[in-house]
Coordinates of C-alpha atoms in Angstrom, one line a residue:
Chain J
M1368 CA -11.2 -27.7 43.4
K1369 CA -9.2 -25.1 41.6
T1370 CA -6.0 -26.2 43.2
A1371 CA -5.2 -29.0 40.8
K1372 CA -5.4 -26.8 37.8
S1373 CA -3.4 -24.0 39.4
Q1374 CA -0.6 -26.3 40.5
S1375 CA 0.1 -27.1 36.9
T1376 CA 0.0 -23.4 35.8
Y1377 CA 2.8 -22.8 38.2
F1378 CA 5.1 -24.9 36.2
W1379 CA 4.0 -24.4 32.7
G1380 CA 6.3 -21.6 32.2
K1381 CA 6.7 -18.3 33.9
G1382 CA 4.9 -16.0 31.5
K1383 CA 2.6 -13.1 32.1
S1384 CA -0.6 -15.0 31.3
E1385 CA 0.2 -17.7 33.8
Q1386 CA 0.7 -15.0 36.4
W1387 CA -2.7 -13.6 35.6
I1388 CA -4.3 -17.0 35.9
A1389 CA -2.7 -17.6 39.3
G1390 CA -3.8 -14.1 40.4
I1391 CA -7.4 -14.6 39.3
A1392 CA -7.6 -18.0 40.9
L1393 CA -6.3 -16.5 44.2
A1394 CA -8.6 -13.6 43.9
I1395 CA -11.6 -15.9 43.6
G1396 CA -10.3 -18.0 46.5
G1397 CA -9.7 -14.8 48.5
V1398 CA -13.2 -13.6 48.1
L1399 CA -14.6 -17.0 49.1
I1400 CA -12.4 -17.0 52.2
S1401 CA -13.5 -13.5 53.1
I1402 CA -17.2 -14.0 52.7
P1403 CA -17.8 -15.0 56.4
F1404 CA -16.0 -11.9 57.6
I1405 CA -17.9 -9.6 55.2
W1406 CA -21.2 -11.2 56.0
M1407 CA -20.5 -11.0 59.8
I1408 CA -19.6 -7.3 59.8
L1409 CA -22.4 -6.2 57.5
S1410 CA -25.0 -8.2 59.4
A1411 CA -23.8 -6.7 62.7
F1412 CA -25.2 -3.3 61.5
K1413 CA -28.5 -4.6 60.4
T1414 CA -31.7 -4.6 62.4
E1415 CA -33.0 -7.9 63.8
S1416 CA -35.7 -8.1 61.2
E1417 CA -33.4 -7.3 58.3
V1418 CA -31.0 -10.1 59.2
M1419 CA -33.8 -12.6 58.6
Q1420 CA -35.1 -11.0 55.5
I1421 CA -35.5 -13.2 52.3
P1422 CA -33.9 -12.3 49.9
P1423 CA -31.1 -11.2 52.2
T1424 CA -29.6 -7.8 51.7
L1425 CA -25.8 -7.4 51.3
W1426 CA -25.5 -3.8 52.5
P1427 CA -27.7 -2.9 55.5
D1428 CA -30.9 -1.0 54.5
Q1429 CA -30.6 1.1 57.6
L1430 CA -27.3 1.1 59.4
T1431 CA -27.9 0.6 63.1
L1432 CA -25.6 0.5 66.2
E1433 CA -28.5 -1.0 68.2
N1434 CA -26.9 -4.4 68.4
F1435 CA -23.7 -3.1 69.9
V1436 CA -25.6 -0.9 72.3
Y1437 CA -27.7 -3.9 73.4
L1438 CA -24.5 -5.9 74.1
F1439 CA -23.1 -3.3 76.4
E1440 CA -26.3 -2.2 78.1
N1441 CA -28.1 -5.5 78.6
M1442 CA -25.4 -8.2 78.2
N1443 CA -22.6 -6.9 80.4
F1444 CA -20.1 -6.9 77.6
A1445 CA -18.1 -4.2 79.3
L1446 CA -17.4 -6.6 82.2
Y1447 CA -16.4 -9.4 79.8
L1448 CA -14.2 -7.1 77.9
K1449 CA -12.5 -6.1 81.2
N1450 CA -12.0 -9.8 82.1
T1451 CA -10.6 -10.5 78.7
I1452 CA -8.1 -7.7 79.0
I1453 CA -7.0 -9.0 82.4
V1454 CA -6.4 -12.4 80.8
V1455 CA -4.4 -10.8 78.1
L1456 CA -2.3 -8.8 80.6
C1457 CA -1.6 -11.9 82.7
S1458 CA -0.5 -13.8 79.6
F1459 CA 2.1 -11.1 79.1
V1460 CA 3.5 -11.9 82.5
G1461 CA 3.6 -15.5 81.2
L1462 CA 5.5 -14.3 78.2
F1463 CA 8.1 -12.7 80.5
L1464 CA 8.5 -15.9 82.5
N1465 CA 9.0 -17.8 79.2
A1466 CA 11.7 -15.3 78.2
M1467 CA 13.4 -15.8 81.6
A1468 CA 13.3 -19.6 81.2
G1469 CA 14.6 -19.3 77.7
Y1470 CA 17.5 -17.2 78.9
G1471 CA 18.2 -19.6 81.7
F1472 CA 18.4 -22.5 79.3
A1473 CA 20.4 -20.5 76.6
K1474 CA 23.1 -18.9 78.6
F1475 CA 23.9 -20.9 81.7
Q1476 CA 25.4 -24.2 82.5
F1477 CA 23.8 -26.0 85.4
K1478 CA 23.1 -29.5 86.8
G1479 CA 20.2 -31.2 85.2
K1480 CA 19.9 -28.6 82.4
E1481 CA 19.5 -31.1 79.6
K1482 CA 17.0 -33.2 81.4
L1483 CA 14.9 -30.2 82.5
F1484 CA 14.9 -28.9 78.9
Y1485 CA 13.7 -32.2 77.5
L1486 CA 11.0 -32.2 80.2
V1487 CA 9.9 -28.8 79.0
L1488 CA 9.8 -29.9 75.4
A1489 CA 7.9 -33.1 76.3
T1490 CA 5.0 -31.0 77.5
M1491 CA 4.4 -29.8 74.0
M1492 CA 3.2 -33.3 73.1
I1493 CA 0.6 -33.7 75.8
P1494 CA -2.9 -33.1 74.4
G1495 CA -5.1 -30.7 76.3
Q1496 CA -7.9 -33.2 76.8
V1497 CA -5.7 -35.4 79.0
T1498 CA -4.6 -32.5 81.3
M1499 CA -8.0 -30.8 81.3
I1500 CA -9.6 -32.9 84.1
P1501 CA -6.6 -33.3 86.4
V1502 CA -5.8 -29.6 86.1
Y1503 CA -9.4 -28.9 87.1
L1504 CA -9.0 -31.2 90.1
I1505 CA -5.7 -29.6 91.1
L1506 CA -7.1 -26.1 90.9
N1507 CA -10.1 -27.3 92.9
E1508 CA -7.8 -28.6 95.7
M1509 CA -6.0 -25.2 95.6
H1510 CA -9.4 -23.5 95.9
L1511 CA -8.8 -21.6 92.7
T1512 CA -11.8 -22.6 90.7
N1513 CA -14.0 -19.6 90.0
T1514 CA -11.1 -17.2 90.3
M1515 CA -9.1 -15.2 87.9
A1516 CA -5.9 -17.0 89.1
G1517 CA -7.5 -20.3 88.1
I1518 CA -8.3 -19.0 84.7
V1519 CA -4.8 -17.7 83.9
L1520 CA -2.4 -20.0 85.8
P1521 CA -2.6 -23.2 83.7
G1522 CA -1.8 -21.5 80.4
L1523 CA 0.6 -19.0 81.7
V1524 CA 3.8 -20.5 80.3
G1525 CA 4.3 -22.6 77.2
A1526 CA 7.1 -24.9 76.0
F1527 CA 7.1 -23.7 72.4
S1528 CA 7.7 -20.1 73.5
I1529 CA 10.5 -21.1 75.9
F1530 CA 12.0 -23.1 73.0
L1531 CA 11.9 -20.1 70.6
F1532 CA 13.4 -17.8 73.2
R1533 CA 16.2 -20.2 73.9
Q1534 CA 17.0 -20.5 70.2
F1535 CA 17.1 -16.8 69.8
M1536 CA 19.1 -16.0 73.0
S1537 CA 21.8 -18.6 72.4
T1538 CA 23.0 -16.3 69.5
I1539 CA 23.7 -13.4 71.9
P1540 CA 27.5 -13.2 72.5
D1541 CA 28.7 -14.2 76.0
E1542 CA 31.2 -11.3 76.0
L1543 CA 28.3 -8.8 76.0
L1544 CA 26.8 -10.3 79.2
E1545 CA 30.3 -10.6 80.8
A1546 CA 30.9 -7.0 80.2
A1547 CA 27.7 -6.0 81.8
R1548 CA 28.5 -8.2 84.8
L1549 CA 31.9 -6.6 85.1
D1550 CA 30.2 -3.3 85.2
G1551 CA 28.5 -4.5 88.3
A1552 CA 25.0 -5.2 86.9
N1553 CA 23.3 -8.0 88.8
E1554 CA 21.9 -11.0 86.9
F1555 CA 18.3 -9.7 86.7
R1556 CA 19.5 -6.4 85.3
V1557 CA 21.6 -8.1 82.7
F1558 CA 18.5 -9.9 81.7
T1559 CA 16.1 -6.9 81.6
Q1560 CA 18.5 -4.3 80.3
I1561 CA 20.8 -6.2 77.9
V1562 CA 19.1 -9.4 76.9
L1563 CA 15.5 -8.3 76.5
P1564 CA 16.2 -5.3 74.3
I1565 CA 18.3 -7.5 72.0
C1566 CA 15.3 -9.9 71.8
K1567 CA 12.9 -7.2 70.5
P1568 CA 12.1 -9.0 67.2
I1569 CA 11.2 -12.3 68.8
L1570 CA 9.4 -10.5 71.7
A1571 CA 7.3 -8.6 69.2
V1572 CA 6.2 -11.7 67.4
Q1573 CA 5.5 -13.6 70.5
G1574 CA 3.8 -10.6 72.0
I1575 CA 1.3 -10.5 69.2
L1576 CA 0.7 -14.2 69.3
T1577 CA 0.3 -14.0 73.1
F1578 CA -2.2 -11.2 72.7
I1579 CA -4.2 -13.1 70.1
A1580 CA -4.2 -16.3 72.2
G1581 CA -5.2 -14.4 75.4
W1582 CA -8.0 -12.5 73.6
N1583 CA -9.3 -15.7 72.1
S1584 CA -9.0 -17.9 75.2
F1585 CA -12.2 -19.9 75.5
L1586 CA -12.2 -23.5 76.8
W1587 CA -10.3 -23.0 80.1
P1588 CA -12.3 -19.9 81.2
L1589 CA -15.4 -21.8 80.3
I1590 CA -14.4 -24.8 82.5
I1591 CA -13.1 -23.0 85.5
A1592 CA -15.5 -20.0 85.8
N1593 CA -19.1 -20.7 86.9
D1594 CA -19.5 -17.1 88.0
E1595 CA -20.7 -14.8 85.3
S1596 CA -18.5 -12.0 86.7
L1597 CA -15.5 -14.0 85.5
Y1598 CA -16.6 -14.7 81.9
T1599 CA -14.4 -13.7 79.0
L1600 CA -15.8 -12.4 75.8
S1601 CA -15.5 -15.9 74.1
V1602 CA -17.5 -17.6 76.9
A1603 CA -20.1 -14.8 76.8
L1604 CA -20.4 -15.2 73.1
S1605 CA -21.0 -18.9 73.3
L1606 CA -23.7 -18.3 75.8
L1607 CA -25.2 -15.6 73.7
K1608 CA -25.6 -18.2 70.9
G1609 CA -27.4 -20.4 73.4
Q1610 CA -29.7 -17.7 74.7
Y1611 CA -30.3 -15.5 71.7
G1612 CA -30.0 -18.3 69.1
G1613 CA -32.7 -16.7 66.9
N1614 CA -31.2 -13.2 67.0
F1615 CA -28.5 -13.3 64.4
A1616 CA -28.0 -9.6 64.3
L1617 CA -27.0 -9.6 67.9
Q1618 CA -24.8 -12.6 67.5
M1619 CA -23.0 -11.0 64.5
A1620 CA -22.4 -7.9 66.6
G1621 CA -20.9 -9.9 69.4
S1622 CA -18.7 -11.8 66.9
T1623 CA -17.7 -8.6 65.1
F1624 CA -16.7 -7.1 68.5
M1625 CA -14.4 -10.1 69.1
V1626 CA -12.9 -10.5 65.6
V1627 CA -12.4 -7.0 64.4
P1628 CA -9.8 -6.0 67.1
I1629 CA -7.8 -9.1 66.3
I1630 CA -7.9 -8.4 62.6
I1631 CA -6.7 -4.8 63.2
V1632 CA -3.8 -6.0 65.4
F1633 CA -3.0 -8.6 62.8
L1634 CA -3.0 -6.3 59.9
F1635 CA -0.6 -4.0 61.7
F1636 CA 1.9 -6.7 62.5
Q1637 CA 1.1 -9.3 59.9
K1638 CA 4.5 -9.0 58.2
H1639 CA 6.3 -9.9 61.4
I1640 CA 4.0 -12.8 62.2
I1641 CA 4.1 -14.3 58.8
E1642 CA 7.9 -13.9 58.5
S1643 CA 8.5 -15.4 61.9
Y1644 CA 7.5 -18.8 60.4
T1645 CA 10.4 -18.5 58.0
I1646 CA 12.8 -17.3 60.8
S1647 CA 11.9 -19.9 63.3
G1648 CA 13.1 -22.4 60.7
M1649 CA 9.9 -24.3 60.0
K1650 CA 11.0 -25.8 56.8
Chain S
M24 CA 30.4 -19.1 81.8
K25 CA 32.4 -21.5 84.0
G26 CA 32.0 -19.3 87.0
F27 CA 28.3 -19.9 87.2
T28 CA 28.2 -23.7 87.4
S29 CA 27.5 -23.8 91.1
N30 CA 25.4 -20.7 91.1
K31 CA 21.7 -20.8 91.8
T32 CA 21.0 -18.0 89.3
P33 CA 20.0 -20.2 86.4
Y34 CA 17.5 -22.0 88.6
L35 CA 15.9 -18.8 89.5
F36 CA 15.5 -17.9 85.9
I37 CA 13.9 -21.2 84.9
A38 CA 12.0 -22.0 88.1
P39 CA 8.7 -20.2 87.5
A40 CA 8.2 -21.6 84.1
V41 CA 9.4 -25.1 84.9
I42 CA 7.3 -25.3 88.1
L43 CA 4.2 -24.2 86.3
L44 CA 4.8 -26.7 83.5
I45 CA 5.4 -29.6 86.0
L46 CA 2.3 -28.6 87.9
F47 CA -0.1 -28.1 85.0
S48 CA 1.3 -30.5 82.3
I49 CA 3.5 -33.3 83.7
L50 CA 1.8 -34.0 87.0
P51 CA -1.7 -34.0 85.4
I52 CA -0.7 -36.9 83.1
F53 CA -0.1 -39.1 86.2
I54 CA -3.2 -37.9 87.9
A55 CA -5.2 -38.6 84.7
L56 CA -3.8 -42.2 84.7
I57 CA -4.6 -42.8 88.3
I58 CA -8.1 -41.4 88.3
S59 CA -9.0 -43.3 85.1
F60 CA -9.0 -46.4 87.4
T61 CA -11.4 -44.7 89.9
D62 CA -15.0 -43.8 89.9
I63 CA -14.4 -40.2 91.0
D64 CA -17.3 -37.8 90.2
L65 CA -18.8 -34.7 91.6
A66 CA -19.5 -36.4 95.0
G67 CA -15.9 -37.7 95.1
L68 CA -14.7 -34.2 94.6
A69 CA -16.3 -33.0 97.8
D70 CA -15.5 -36.2 99.8
W71 CA -12.4 -38.2 98.9
S72 CA -13.7 -41.2 100.9
A73 CA -16.4 -41.6 98.3
I74 CA -13.8 -42.5 95.6
S75 CA -13.0 -46.1 95.1
F76 CA -10.7 -48.0 92.7
V77 CA -12.6 -49.7 90.1
G78 CA -9.6 -51.2 88.1
L79 CA -10.3 -51.4 84.4
Q80 CA -14.0 -50.9 84.7
N81 CA -14.0 -47.4 83.1
Y82 CA -12.1 -48.8 80.1
K83 CA -14.5 -51.7 79.8
D84 CA -17.5 -49.4 80.1
I85 CA -16.3 -46.9 77.6
F86 CA -15.7 -49.4 74.9
A87 CA -19.3 -50.6 75.4
D88 CA -20.6 -47.0 75.3
P89 CA -22.3 -46.5 71.9
V90 CA -21.7 -42.8 72.0
F91 CA -17.9 -43.4 72.5
I92 CA -17.9 -45.8 69.6
K93 CA -19.7 -43.3 67.5
S94 CA -17.3 -40.5 68.5
I95 CA -14.4 -42.7 67.4
Y96 CA -16.1 -43.3 64.1
N97 CA -16.8 -39.5 63.7
T98 CA -13.2 -38.6 64.6
L99 CA -11.9 -41.1 62.0
F100 CA -14.2 -39.5 59.5
Y101 CA -12.7 -36.0 60.4
V102 CA -9.2 -37.3 60.1
I103 CA -9.7 -39.3 56.9
F104 CA -11.3 -36.4 55.0
G105 CA -9.8 -33.5 56.8
V106 CA -6.1 -34.3 56.6
P107 CA -5.8 -34.7 52.8
L108 CA -8.1 -31.7 52.2
V109 CA -6.0 -29.4 54.4
I110 CA -2.8 -30.6 52.8
I111 CA -4.1 -30.3 49.2
C112 CA -5.7 -26.9 49.7
S113 CA -2.9 -25.2 51.6
L114 CA -0.2 -26.6 49.4
G115 CA -2.2 -25.5 46.3
I116 CA -2.6 -22.0 47.5
A117 CA 1.0 -21.8 48.6
L118 CA 2.2 -22.9 45.2
L119 CA -0.1 -20.3 43.6
I120 CA 1.2 -17.5 45.9
N121 CA 4.8 -18.5 45.4
F122 CA 4.3 -18.4 41.7
G123 CA 3.3 -14.7 41.7
K124 CA 5.9 -12.0 41.5
S125 CA 3.8 -8.8 41.9
P126 CA 3.4 -7.4 45.5
I127 CA -0.3 -8.2 45.3
F128 CA 0.5 -11.8 46.0
K129 CA 1.8 -10.8 49.5
M130 CA -1.7 -9.5 50.1
F131 CA -3.1 -12.9 49.4
R132 CA -0.9 -14.3 52.1
V133 CA -2.6 -12.1 54.6
I134 CA -6.1 -12.8 53.3
F135 CA -5.7 -16.6 53.4
Y136 CA -4.0 -16.4 56.8
M137 CA -6.7 -14.3 58.4
P138 CA -9.2 -17.1 59.3
S139 CA -6.6 -18.9 61.4
I140 CA -6.1 -16.1 63.9
T141 CA -9.7 -15.2 64.5
N142 CA -11.7 -16.3 67.5
V143 CA -13.1 -19.8 67.0
V144 CA -16.3 -19.0 69.0
A145 CA -17.1 -16.0 66.9
I146 CA -16.3 -17.8 63.8
A147 CA -18.5 -20.8 64.7
V148 CA -21.3 -18.4 65.5
V149 CA -20.9 -16.7 62.1
W150 CA -20.9 -20.0 60.3
S151 CA -24.0 -21.2 62.1
Y152 CA -25.7 -18.2 60.6
L153 CA -24.3 -18.9 57.1
Y154 CA -25.4 -22.6 57.5
N155 CA -28.9 -21.7 58.7
P156 CA -31.4 -23.6 56.6
Q157 CA -33.9 -20.7 56.3
F158 CA -32.0 -17.5 56.6
G159 CA -28.5 -18.7 55.8
L160 CA -26.5 -17.2 52.9
F161 CA -25.3 -20.5 51.6
N162 CA -28.8 -22.0 51.0
Y163 CA -29.9 -18.6 49.5
I164 CA -27.0 -18.8 47.0
L165 CA -27.9 -22.4 46.1
K166 CA -31.5 -21.3 45.5
L167 CA -30.4 -18.5 43.3
L168 CA -28.5 -21.0 41.2
H169 CA -31.6 -23.2 41.1
L170 CA -29.8 -25.9 43.0
P171 CA -31.4 -28.0 45.8
T172 CA -30.7 -26.6 49.3
I173 CA -28.5 -28.5 51.7
P174 CA -29.4 -29.4 55.3
W175 CA -26.0 -28.3 56.4
L176 CA -26.1 -29.0 60.1
Q177 CA -29.3 -31.1 60.2
D178 CA -28.3 -34.2 58.4
P179 CA -26.0 -36.6 60.3
T180 CA -23.4 -37.0 57.5
M181 CA -23.7 -33.5 56.1
A182 CA -23.2 -32.0 59.5
K183 CA -19.8 -33.7 59.7
V184 CA -19.0 -32.4 56.2
S185 CA -20.1 -28.8 57.2
L186 CA -17.8 -28.9 60.2
I187 CA -14.9 -30.1 58.1
I188 CA -15.5 -27.2 55.6
L189 CA -15.3 -24.7 58.5
A190 CA -12.3 -26.3 60.0
L191 CA -10.6 -26.4 56.6
W192 CA -11.3 -22.7 56.2
R193 CA -9.5 -22.1 59.5
A194 CA -6.6 -24.5 58.9
I195 CA -5.5 -23.3 55.5
G196 CA -3.6 -20.2 56.7
V197 CA -1.0 -21.6 59.0
N198 CA -0.2 -24.6 56.8
M199 CA 0.0 -22.4 53.7
I200 CA 2.6 -20.3 55.5
I201 CA 4.6 -23.3 56.4
F202 CA 4.5 -24.6 52.8
L203 CA 5.5 -21.1 51.5
A204 CA 8.5 -21.0 53.9
A205 CA 9.6 -24.4 52.5
L206 CA 9.0 -23.4 48.9
Q207 CA 11.2 -20.4 49.3
G208 CA 13.9 -22.6 50.5
I209 CA 14.1 -24.5 47.3
P210 CA 17.1 -23.3 45.2
K211 CA 16.1 -21.8 41.8
E212 CA 18.9 -23.7 40.1
Y213 CA 17.0 -27.0 40.3
Y214 CA 14.3 -25.6 38.2
E215 CA 16.7 -24.0 35.7
A216 CA 18.6 -27.2 35.3
A217 CA 15.3 -29.1 34.8
Q218 CA 14.1 -26.6 32.2
I219 CA 17.4 -27.0 30.2
D220 CA 16.7 -30.8 30.3
G221 CA 13.3 -30.0 28.9
A222 CA 11.2 -31.1 31.9
N223 CA 7.7 -29.7 31.7
G224 CA 5.8 -28.0 34.5
W225 CA 4.2 -31.2 35.8
K226 CA 7.5 -33.1 35.8
Q227 CA 9.1 -30.2 37.7
L228 CA 6.2 -30.3 40.3
T229 CA 6.3 -34.0 40.8
K230 CA 10.1 -34.6 40.5
I231 CA 11.5 -31.5 42.2
T232 CA 9.0 -29.5 44.3
I233 CA 7.0 -32.3 46.0
P234 CA 10.0 -34.4 46.9
L235 CA 11.8 -31.4 48.3
L236 CA 8.7 -30.4 50.3
R237 CA 8.6 -33.9 51.8
Y238 CA 9.6 -32.6 55.2
A239 CA 7.1 -29.8 55.2
I240 CA 4.3 -32.2 54.0
F241 CA 5.3 -34.6 56.8
F242 CA 5.2 -31.8 59.4
V243 CA 1.9 -30.5 58.2
S244 CA 0.3 -33.9 58.0
I245 CA 1.4 -34.9 61.4
T246 CA 0.3 -31.7 63.1
T247 CA -3.0 -31.6 61.1
M248 CA -3.7 -35.2 62.1
I249 CA -3.1 -34.5 65.8
G250 CA -5.3 -31.4 65.4
W251 CA -8.2 -33.4 63.9
L252 CA -7.8 -36.1 66.6
Q253 CA -8.4 -33.3 69.1
F254 CA -11.2 -31.7 67.1
F255 CA -13.4 -30.0 69.6
E256 CA -14.5 -26.3 69.4
E257 CA -16.5 -26.4 66.2
P258 CA -18.8 -29.3 67.1
F259 CA -19.0 -28.0 70.7
I260 CA -20.3 -24.6 69.6
M261 CA -22.2 -25.4 66.5
T262 CA -23.9 -28.7 66.9
K263 CA -23.2 -29.8 70.5
G264 CA -22.4 -33.1 69.0
G265 CA -25.8 -33.6 67.3
P266 CA -27.8 -34.5 65.3
L267 CA -27.9 -38.0 66.9
D268 CA -24.3 -37.8 68.2
S269 CA -23.2 -37.6 64.5
T270 CA -20.7 -34.9 65.1
T271 CA -19.5 -35.8 68.6
S272 CA -15.7 -36.2 68.5
V273 CA -13.7 -38.1 71.0
A274 CA -12.5 -34.8 72.5
L275 CA -16.1 -33.5 72.8
F276 CA -17.1 -36.9 74.4
I277 CA -14.4 -36.4 77.0
Y278 CA -15.4 -32.8 77.7
Q279 CA -19.1 -33.7 78.0
N280 CA -18.5 -36.6 80.4
G281 CA -16.0 -34.7 82.4
F282 CA -17.6 -31.3 82.8
E283 CA -21.3 -31.8 81.9
F284 CA -21.9 -35.1 83.6
S285 CA -19.0 -34.7 86.1
K286 CA -17.8 -38.3 85.5
F287 CA -14.1 -37.4 85.9
G288 CA -12.8 -40.9 86.2
Y289 CA -14.7 -42.1 83.1
A290 CA -13.7 -39.1 81.1
A291 CA -10.1 -39.5 82.2
A292 CA -10.2 -43.1 80.8
G293 CA -11.4 -41.6 77.5
S294 CA -8.7 -39.1 77.5
F295 CA -6.0 -41.7 78.0
I296 CA -7.4 -43.7 75.1
L297 CA -7.1 -40.6 72.9
F298 CA -3.6 -39.9 74.2
I299 CA -2.5 -43.4 73.3
A300 CA -4.1 -43.1 69.9
I301 CA -2.2 -39.9 69.3
I302 CA 1.1 -41.4 70.3
I303 CA 0.5 -44.4 68.0
V304 CA -0.4 -42.2 65.1
T305 CA 2.7 -40.1 65.6
L306 CA 5.0 -43.1 65.9
V307 CA 3.5 -44.7 62.7
Q308 CA 3.9 -41.5 60.8
F309 CA 7.6 -41.2 61.9
R310 CA 8.1 -44.8 60.8
L311 CA 6.6 -44.2 57.4
Q312 CA 8.6 -41.0 57.0
N313 CA 11.9 -42.9 57.8
K314 CA 11.1 -45.6 55.3
E315 CA 10.4 -43.1 52.6
G316 CA 13.6 -41.3 53.3
H317 CA 15.6 -44.4 52.3
Y318 CA 15.0 -44.6 48.6

């Protein structure tokens, strides 16, 4: 592809023309990358017949909101949206638990600390396919299949998040915490009123990533929820594809409804997300 | 911090997370291993006495299962073509973006990163439409250019390629950012010194940039390879493993046997084989990396 050529332009001097070539190559790549998004959003506003028209239209002939209305009136999308929001909110509880664990590992000495921390890190290497079936069996024993608790519990905490919190929190000076303790604050207050506010940058990044992950959660809700009243948007959309396979306008509306909120959140916070990679030391 | 050694406070802070991780990550490994030696299925779920130990039977059966063999072949296909493609494309784009000085290049970061944060189901639905043989945009463009149309998801080999293209589109973002972070860590002086010595652009790329990116390339290749070994959502939503099981990955095979056919023990055996494969691949990569580090 174009990459081989562009790699060499990078190093054949740093002149204006090379900058232009790189810019044009990236612009072409950027358009190619964006096509699925553009096509999805524009098709969502087309009528069912227009979407199957040959030759296809780029801009909808007659802009219609019919598809979105259909999703909410006939497909229960309001309910799936509510479920998805519940999943997202619960995942923020998980984020709080991760922060607590990160604090515990960063700022305390206790018996078994090293071993427990390695245990936490080890869970990062376990593939989802191995735990999928046993976790289902465990939840079945706990009578939590087909419940919201069953959907959220297994993914509530994550080792990588705990690791990042620990890294960040170990830079907080001990004196600051001691001072708060001397003032009579209990341990939980020290955590919520001193530590968490200091952690705002990393909380922000992880908060956004948690939101995105919760919003997109698919496989686990699909496995554990048989009852339609517990479906998340992702699950509903995959079923929509099965049932309304021929109606692409409706499918594009469903996809747009899932993707656009994420894109908006991302565009607002993209600077923080992208820069967190540099901060977290992935080099 | 000495005063807190015997305190139970730290345990209260870590307990919720550690308990959840043990319950849903560590314990399941052992359960998976145990049930892979049993014939547990939907009946066994309701009545434990219906479960019996079958020793290595699941493992024997699975290696005789033509669909499993095919899923291994397909997964290898994904890994062999997918890993280099992801590395070359994301590294190429990172180099291009890093080359630019104007603020517009920051915008490109956002555009190329966008596919990786979006919902995989929505994206698979959209691509199914783009790939549609009659109404899809891709075949329409090919027709406009007077090129033969492509049976994107209908032909066994082409279907695998189509899924790789989609997954590549999603994978570029994150890996490009990792490469960018690494590129920004290379001191400018190296290039200045090389330019004084008269090294051309290609020499600078192969003698300075690539060697210094070795760790990032290693990281990306190892995570990408593990990702491809667990390739699941795209074939699950777009092709259901078809046509003729040609897109079934090992992960999809495990899912189908576990949750569509309720053969939990059999699927657990498959998952353990995948787990062992991932461990071996990771160890081999670390070996190779260490060897390379020596010269």
